[in-house]
Amino acid sequence: MKAYVYVSMKKSVLDPQGKTIRGALAKMGYKGVADVRQGKFFELSLDSSLDRDAARSEVERMASEVLTNPVIEEFRYPLEE
């Protein structure tokens, strides 16, 4: 089973890197980009001994304790068989 964890800044937190990327895209001539929010992506291969509920619990624990700063970041993840 795999978990694909997407981490991004909370909507209430300013994203200066995203603003810089948006500005660079505009200067390079790309049109139609109103906003950019940057983030991180993790692909986790999970041990086959975990059932779906245990996998979900472990991914949530890893994401909240290690992969994110819960004060300023949020995460979401799908599980794939």
mmCIF file of C-alpha atoms in Angstrom:
data_model
loop_
_atom_site.group_PDB
_atom_site.id
_atom_site.type_symbol
_atom_site.label_atom_id
_atom_site.label_comp_id
_atom_site.label_asym_id
_atom_site.label_seq_id
_atom_site.Cartn_x
_atom_site.Cartn_y
_atom_site.Cartn_z
ATOM 1 C CA MET A 1 0.000 0.000 0.000
ATOM 2 C CA LYS A 2 1.165 3.544 -0.682
ATOM 3 C CA ALA A 3 0.278 6.864 0.897
ATOM 4 C CA TYR A 4 0.740 10.095 -1.016
ATOM 5 C CA VAL A 5 1.069 12.894 1.538
ATOM 6 C CA TYR A 6 0.599 16.472 0.350
ATOM 7 C CA VAL A 7 1.730 19.190 2.769
ATOM 8 C CA SER A 8 0.880 22.845 2.265
ATOM 9 C CA MET A 9 0.771 26.050 4.227
ATOM 10 C CA LYS A 10 -2.502 26.732 6.019
ATOM 11 C CA LYS A 11 -4.669 29.228 4.139
ATOM 12 C CA SER A 12 -4.309 31.691 7.040
ATOM 13 C CA VAL A 13 -0.474 31.648 6.774
ATOM 14 C CA LEU A 14 1.369 33.885 4.330
ATOM 15 C CA ASP A 15 3.386 31.998 1.715
ATOM 16 C CA PRO A 16 6.324 34.223 0.667
ATOM 17 C CA GLN A 17 7.891 31.493 -1.488
ATOM 18 C CA GLY A 18 4.597 31.086 -3.353
ATOM 19 C CA LYS A 19 4.446 34.865 -3.923
ATOM 20 C CA THR A 20 8.019 34.817 -5.270
ATOM 21 C CA ILE A 21 7.182 31.963 -7.643
ATOM 22 C CA ARG A 22 4.042 33.780 -8.828
ATOM 23 C CA GLY A 23 6.097 36.924 -9.498
ATOM 24 C CA ALA A 24 8.734 34.944 -11.401
ATOM 25 C CA LEU A 25 6.074 33.280 -13.560
ATOM 26 C CA ALA A 26 4.594 36.685 -14.426
ATOM 27 C CA LYS A 27 8.047 38.086 -15.312
ATOM 28 C CA MET A 28 8.679 35.065 -17.527
ATOM 29 C CA GLY A 29 5.514 35.829 -19.479
ATOM 30 C CA TYR A 30 3.157 33.194 -18.074
ATOM 31 C CA LYS A 31 -0.385 34.510 -17.924
ATOM 32 C CA GLY A 32 -3.459 33.626 -15.909
ATOM 33 C CA VAL A 33 -1.790 32.663 -12.611
ATOM 34 C CA ALA A 34 -3.616 34.477 -9.814
ATOM 35 C CA ASP A 35 -1.839 32.841 -6.868
ATOM 36 C CA VAL A 36 0.731 30.165 -6.032
ATOM 37 C CA ARG A 37 0.922 28.153 -2.817
ATOM 38 C CA GLN A 38 3.993 25.936 -2.527
ATOM 39 C CA GLY A 39 4.237 22.734 -0.540
ATOM 40 C CA LYS A 40 5.885 19.347 -0.106
ATOM 41 C CA PHE A 41 5.037 15.863 -1.354
ATOM 42 C CA PHE A 42 5.918 12.518 0.243
ATOM 43 C CA GLU A 43 5.325 9.061 -1.242
ATOM 44 C CA LEU A 44 5.292 6.447 1.511
ATOM 45 C CA SER A 45 5.435 2.724 0.749
ATOM 46 C CA LEU A 46 3.743 0.985 3.660
ATOM 47 C CA ASP A 47 4.425 -2.478 5.012
ATOM 48 C CA SER A 48 1.897 -5.107 3.908
ATOM 49 C CA SER A 49 1.282 -6.106 7.531
ATOM 50 C CA LEU A 50 -0.842 -2.964 8.043
ATOM 51 C CA ASP A 51 -4.538 -3.111 7.283
ATOM 52 C CA ARG A 52 -6.204 -0.003 5.844
ATOM 53 C CA ASP A 53 -7.281 1.423 9.228
ATOM 54 C CA ALA A 54 -3.837 0.879 10.776
ATOM 55 C CA ALA A 55 -2.172 2.398 7.714
ATOM 56 C CA ARG A 56 -4.423 5.456 7.919
ATOM 57 C CA SER A 57 -3.622 5.861 11.614
ATOM 58 C CA GLU A 58 0.135 5.556 11.061
ATOM 59 C CA VAL A 59 0.169 7.979 8.122
ATOM 60 C CA GLU A 60 -1.779 10.562 10.128
ATOM 61 C CA ARG A 61 0.615 10.154 13.047
ATOM 62 C CA MET A 62 3.714 10.465 10.821
ATOM 63 C CA ALA A 63 2.306 13.463 8.990
ATOM 64 C CA SER A 64 1.286 15.340 12.116
ATOM 65 C CA GLU A 65 4.414 14.527 14.168
ATOM 66 C CA VAL A 66 7.221 14.456 11.580
ATOM 67 C CA LEU A 67 6.285 15.574 8.064
ATOM 68 C CA THR A 68 4.517 18.841 8.946
ATOM 69 C CA ASN A 69 4.756 21.767 11.276
ATOM 70 C CA PRO A 70 1.137 21.660 12.511
ATOM 71 C CA VAL A 71 1.249 25.322 13.567
ATOM 72 C CA ILE A 72 1.589 26.562 9.977
ATOM 73 C CA GLU A 73 1.029 23.529 7.716
ATOM 74 C CA GLU A 74 -1.787 21.138 6.907
ATOM 75 C CA PHE A 75 -1.769 17.796 5.111
ATOM 76 C CA ARG A 76 -3.958 15.476 3.107
ATOM 77 C CA TYR A 77 -3.312 12.014 1.769
ATOM 78 C CA PRO A 78 -4.911 9.285 -0.305
ATOM 79 C CA LEU A 79 -4.067 5.621 0.263
ATOM 80 C CA GLU A 80 -3.561 3.341 -2.724
ATOM 81 C CA GLU A 81 -3.558 -0.458 -2.675
#
